[in-house]
XYZ file of C-alpha atoms in Angstrom:
357
model
C 94.255 72.662 -22.184
C 90.878 73.955 -22.968
C 88.001 71.784 -23.252
C 85.090 72.413 -26.017
C 81.466 71.367 -25.562
C 79.695 70.064 -28.486
C 75.922 69.512 -28.534
C 73.716 67.500 -30.897
C 72.268 69.525 -33.762
C 68.498 68.899 -32.367
C 69.535 70.310 -28.989
C 71.322 73.171 -30.644
C 68.096 74.283 -32.382
C 66.126 73.949 -29.265
C 68.790 76.113 -27.308
C 68.487 78.700 -30.070
C 64.698 78.952 -29.804
C 65.072 79.208 -26.105
C 67.412 82.013 -26.479
C 65.555 83.953 -29.210
C 62.035 83.353 -28.180
C 60.029 82.465 -24.775
C 56.574 80.902 -26.588
C 56.893 77.142 -26.441
C 54.032 74.425 -27.514
C 54.173 71.570 -24.833
C 51.848 69.091 -26.661
C 54.244 68.540 -29.653
C 54.941 65.269 -31.154
C 51.158 63.858 -31.008
C 50.768 60.391 -32.684
C 48.151 59.872 -35.028
C 44.713 59.832 -33.442
C 42.009 57.271 -34.642
C 38.324 57.736 -33.840
C 34.981 56.245 -34.863
C 32.664 58.209 -37.112
C 30.087 60.067 -34.744
C 32.395 60.370 -31.945
C 33.866 63.314 -30.328
C 38.017 63.924 -30.530
C 39.967 66.403 -28.710
C 42.983 67.865 -30.536
C 45.635 69.009 -27.962
C 47.476 72.195 -28.214
C 49.047 73.547 -24.903
C 51.737 76.189 -24.572
C 53.583 78.309 -22.250
C 54.571 81.978 -22.438
C 57.723 83.971 -21.358
C 57.783 87.780 -20.048
C 59.291 89.161 -23.116
C 56.014 87.810 -25.201
C 54.192 91.071 -25.110
C 52.272 91.003 -28.248
C 48.596 89.928 -28.701
C 47.708 86.123 -28.532
C 46.484 84.677 -31.715
C 45.619 80.685 -32.036
C 44.678 79.366 -35.262
C 43.888 75.861 -36.317
C 43.943 74.799 -39.984
C 43.241 71.893 -41.934
C 46.182 71.003 -44.241
C 45.032 69.307 -47.550
C 46.479 66.179 -49.193
C 46.767 67.896 -52.306
C 49.473 70.285 -52.183
C 48.089 72.537 -54.736
C 44.924 73.515 -52.509
C 45.181 76.090 -50.060
C 44.657 75.469 -46.346
C 41.380 75.728 -44.582
C 41.096 77.808 -41.322
C 38.758 76.098 -38.967
C 38.502 78.262 -35.843
C 40.491 81.215 -34.686
C 41.115 83.162 -31.533
C 42.375 86.712 -31.729
C 41.861 89.947 -29.982
C 40.122 88.051 -26.962
C 37.270 86.921 -29.659
C 36.437 83.381 -30.915
C 36.004 83.052 -34.724
C 34.588 79.716 -35.951
C 32.314 80.322 -39.099
C 35.437 79.960 -41.605
C 34.716 76.355 -42.441
C 31.224 75.446 -43.512
C 31.481 71.625 -43.088
C 32.501 71.866 -39.547
C 29.897 74.579 -38.401
C 28.362 74.076 -35.136
C 30.852 71.059 -34.469
C 34.106 72.534 -33.667
C 34.933 74.619 -30.509
C 37.832 75.471 -28.298
C 38.236 72.963 -25.291
C 38.264 75.902 -22.604
C 36.331 79.315 -22.884
C 39.762 81.255 -22.450
C 42.584 79.859 -24.414
C 44.951 82.722 -22.913
C 45.429 80.286 -20.099
C 47.608 78.266 -22.225
C 45.333 75.720 -23.682
C 44.475 76.138 -27.063
C 42.923 72.625 -27.850
C 39.891 72.194 -29.775
C 37.059 69.640 -29.837
C 35.416 68.305 -33.055
C 31.891 66.877 -32.385
C 29.993 64.094 -34.475
C 33.068 63.117 -36.444
C 32.470 62.133 -40.214
C 34.710 60.176 -42.374
C 35.432 63.503 -44.403
C 37.013 65.001 -41.448
C 40.286 62.652 -41.776
C 43.281 64.958 -42.294
C 46.171 66.502 -40.819
C 45.458 69.663 -38.631
C 47.844 72.369 -37.420
C 47.670 74.540 -34.375
C 49.434 77.914 -34.678
C 50.226 79.993 -31.749
C 51.624 83.405 -32.019
C 52.454 85.935 -29.481
C 55.197 88.533 -30.724
C 57.912 87.862 -30.881
C 57.130 84.194 -30.518
C 55.309 82.088 -33.172
C 55.066 78.279 -32.670
C 52.914 75.431 -34.540
C 52.445 71.720 -34.256
C 50.619 69.160 -36.422
C 48.313 66.243 -35.702
C 46.998 63.693 -37.940
C 43.130 62.482 -37.240
C 41.910 59.395 -38.999
C 37.964 58.882 -38.599
C 37.150 55.379 -39.253
C 33.596 53.628 -40.002
C 32.582 50.891 -37.851
C 31.510 47.722 -39.622
C 27.667 47.656 -40.325
C 25.132 45.871 -42.604
C 27.221 42.863 -42.468
C 25.429 39.969 -44.190
C 26.032 36.313 -44.483
C 25.001 33.437 -46.970
C 25.546 29.953 -48.024
C 27.022 29.299 -51.609
C 26.605 25.718 -52.659
C 24.416 22.745 -52.309
C 23.784 21.636 -48.496
C 23.911 17.811 -49.225
C 26.421 15.329 -47.751
C 29.878 14.888 -49.621
C 29.420 18.355 -51.354
C 31.722 21.255 -50.851
C 30.328 24.424 -49.828
C 31.297 28.047 -48.864
C 29.994 30.200 -46.123
C 30.439 33.984 -46.953
C 30.386 37.113 -44.769
C 30.768 40.491 -46.128
C 30.325 44.284 -44.399
C 28.723 46.785 -46.720
C 30.003 49.853 -44.334
C 33.242 49.757 -42.566
C 36.759 51.404 -42.867
C 39.299 49.126 -43.824
C 41.366 47.091 -42.734
C 38.452 44.800 -42.078
C 38.978 41.544 -40.436
C 36.512 38.579 -40.546
C 36.216 35.254 -38.204
C 33.845 32.740 -38.011
C 32.454 30.460 -35.128
C 30.007 27.607 -34.573
C 27.166 28.687 -32.239
C 25.596 25.280 -31.795
C 26.662 21.555 -31.434
C 30.335 21.035 -30.605
C 30.818 24.891 -31.196
C 33.969 23.957 -33.108
C 34.480 24.646 -36.789
C 34.793 21.331 -38.852
C 38.272 19.989 -39.308
C 38.146 20.391 -43.206
C 37.275 24.258 -43.237
C 39.474 26.866 -44.276
C 39.071 30.738 -43.351
C 40.174 33.549 -45.264
C 40.320 36.441 -42.814
C 40.452 39.224 -45.593
C 37.484 38.180 -47.639
C 35.195 36.490 -44.861
C 34.743 33.094 -46.719
C 34.734 29.759 -44.815
C 35.118 26.710 -47.184
C 33.864 23.494 -46.104
C 35.032 20.219 -47.915
C 32.856 16.908 -48.093
C 30.207 18.131 -45.839
C 28.591 15.765 -43.422
C 25.419 15.971 -41.325
C 27.774 16.710 -38.465
C 28.323 20.028 -39.928
C 24.768 21.211 -39.640
C 24.253 24.097 -37.153
C 24.525 27.883 -36.586
C 27.421 29.935 -37.863
C 28.248 33.389 -36.920
C 30.623 35.764 -38.636
C 32.336 38.494 -36.693
C 33.477 41.707 -38.838
C 35.803 43.818 -37.193
C 38.212 46.925 -37.363
C 39.806 49.186 -34.764
C 36.759 51.038 -33.803
C 34.113 48.525 -33.766
C 32.323 45.006 -34.837
C 29.328 43.653 -36.379
C 27.706 40.259 -36.600
C 25.719 37.891 -38.927
C 24.554 34.270 -38.875
C 23.688 31.350 -41.106
C 21.764 28.152 -40.271
C 23.560 25.295 -42.070
C 21.418 22.064 -42.664
C 23.393 19.277 -44.396
C 20.816 16.492 -45.680
C 21.414 13.258 -47.789
C 21.339 13.382 -51.491
C 17.982 13.580 -52.952
C 16.462 10.700 -55.035
C 16.544 12.023 -58.422
C 14.476 9.382 -60.146
C 11.763 9.703 -57.490
C 11.667 13.724 -58.099
C 11.356 13.137 -61.879
C 8.314 10.624 -61.305
C 6.587 12.966 -58.902
C 7.060 15.743 -61.320
C 5.370 13.460 -64.242
C 2.677 12.442 -62.071
C 1.747 15.857 -60.810
C 1.940 17.102 -64.553
C -0.567 14.304 -65.817
C -2.976 15.316 -62.648
C -2.886 18.866 -63.728
C -3.664 18.094 -67.292
C -6.433 15.849 -66.208
C -7.992 18.435 -63.832
C -7.920 20.932 -66.492
C -9.766 18.546 -69.214
C -12.338 17.735 -66.576
C -13.022 21.588 -66.135
C -13.155 21.990 -69.819
C -15.517 19.179 -70.077
C -17.939 20.485 -67.396
C -17.883 23.964 -69.114
C -18.727 22.613 -72.334
C -21.718 20.355 -70.947
C -23.131 23.441 -69.067
C -23.139 25.513 -72.103
C -24.998 22.683 -74.166
C -27.674 22.530 -71.401
C -28.345 26.243 -71.522
C -28.535 25.965 -75.332
C -31.063 23.148 -75.068
C -33.230 25.237 -72.484
C -33.552 27.969 -74.641
C -34.746 26.066 -77.900
C -37.297 24.061 -75.587
C -38.542 27.322 -74.383
C -38.812 28.735 -78.157
C -40.611 25.512 -79.301
C -43.363 25.847 -76.575
C -44.007 29.569 -77.687
C -44.614 28.269 -81.001
C -47.186 25.790 -79.965
C -49.920 28.696 -78.516
C -53.053 28.204 -80.391
C -53.662 31.248 -82.753
C -56.362 33.737 -82.133
C -59.829 33.138 -83.563
C -60.617 33.996 -86.975
C -63.280 36.404 -88.335
C -65.339 33.314 -89.542
C -65.925 31.929 -86.106
C -66.759 35.401 -85.153
C -69.463 35.560 -87.742
C -70.757 32.187 -87.247
C -71.280 33.393 -83.588
C -72.979 36.538 -84.505
C -75.342 34.695 -86.752
C -75.959 31.942 -84.193
C -76.849 34.540 -81.650
C -79.496 36.013 -83.812
C -81.284 32.771 -84.763
C -81.479 32.022 -81.027
C -83.089 35.378 -80.496
C -85.452 35.021 -83.237
C -86.474 31.536 -82.137
C -87.982 32.875 -78.860
C -89.734 35.795 -80.563
C -93.530 35.413 -81.916
C -94.564 37.143 -85.065
C -96.417 39.676 -82.960
C -93.550 41.247 -81.506
C -91.251 41.229 -84.542
C -92.401 44.560 -85.976
C -90.317 46.477 -83.031
C -87.494 44.346 -83.633
C -84.531 46.281 -85.247
C -83.683 45.042 -88.622
C -80.327 44.202 -89.596
C -79.353 45.041 -93.066
C -78.398 41.998 -94.888
C -75.312 43.494 -96.303
C -73.929 44.033 -92.522
C -74.139 40.208 -91.629
C -70.498 38.966 -92.035
C -70.362 37.272 -95.256
C -67.201 35.548 -94.817
C -68.771 31.975 -94.307
C -70.961 32.277 -97.273
C -67.763 32.924 -99.416
C -66.591 29.670 -100.975
C -63.001 29.464 -102.107
C -62.293 29.411 -105.846
C -61.085 25.952 -105.504
C -64.455 24.699 -104.051
C -66.540 22.065 -105.854
C -69.714 23.608 -106.828
C -71.721 20.316 -106.781
C -70.705 19.992 -103.054
C -74.050 19.762 -100.848
C -74.033 23.283 -98.712
C -73.959 22.648 -95.116
C -76.856 23.488 -92.902
C -75.303 26.681 -91.851
C -75.276 27.561 -95.510
C -79.085 27.377 -95.840
C -80.775 30.595 -95.043
C -84.284 32.078 -95.321
C -86.075 35.162 -94.565
C -88.843 35.795 -92.283
C -90.229 39.473 -92.556
C -87.099 40.726 -94.044
C -84.993 38.793 -91.446
C -82.487 36.333 -92.694
C -82.557 32.982 -90.573
C -79.669 30.513 -90.596
């Protein structure tokens, strides 16, 4: 009786491939690769050739878009013993073959200084006629947690409920948060409740034993980041004393303001008084001498000169015309009593045509 051999369908395809072509990629079925932003990654693509593969060797790496309507983007290529790596501008200078000569059976590439935009599905295609093979590798570029901030929400008094919050402004999901107490008992309060997804640590009915330094750690598969807060639980404040202090402070402020206004007004009044006194002193200055006193002085000087002269030497004396003598003292006001006896200065007589008073 003839026996029949049945092979699984997968093994059947592999057998057909072996019978039809000798080219084979030995690094197939790679799991997804996760790397942190800024790091370097190596995408493997090793292969073997058969003697019947006589055509030129071509190795091409392409980035398959998530949107099926977009075209594939060639990243780097090896063809006709030359390397071409200028196809994808976003990776210029960051992608290269791992070995100088890919003909040795290693078509792996290195991507330097990874960016979050480098995340995607990459395909390695190896062709050497008549053989053609390819493999796909999924690359996930993750961002480490960074710029993590901690803060307290609520009143830090005994008997109150409050929440310690922690959030990272950078970092790829899924982020996980954890809290620990860094001082004192170094154990979280028994009433605390942690949410690892949001980073919130709730504290109920706080007491002074809760006081201390609390540290939050944000983490994902590629890194961690930390921040901390200082919790200081105090007894409730005396509301009545606070209000009384505020009132007293306000009254003191108003009193100080009134005192300053009073000082300014007083200083202004003193300056005004000094100006008025100075003006009155200038008004009390005696007026200049009048023409009447000048005329009297003139006549008196002539009288004294004549008194010392003798009749013999008066002939050469220069005669002063009578009409040139100041006559202001000899003119009586219109309202003067004509019967009033003349003063001694008003009596004049002439000596040899000279008027003597």
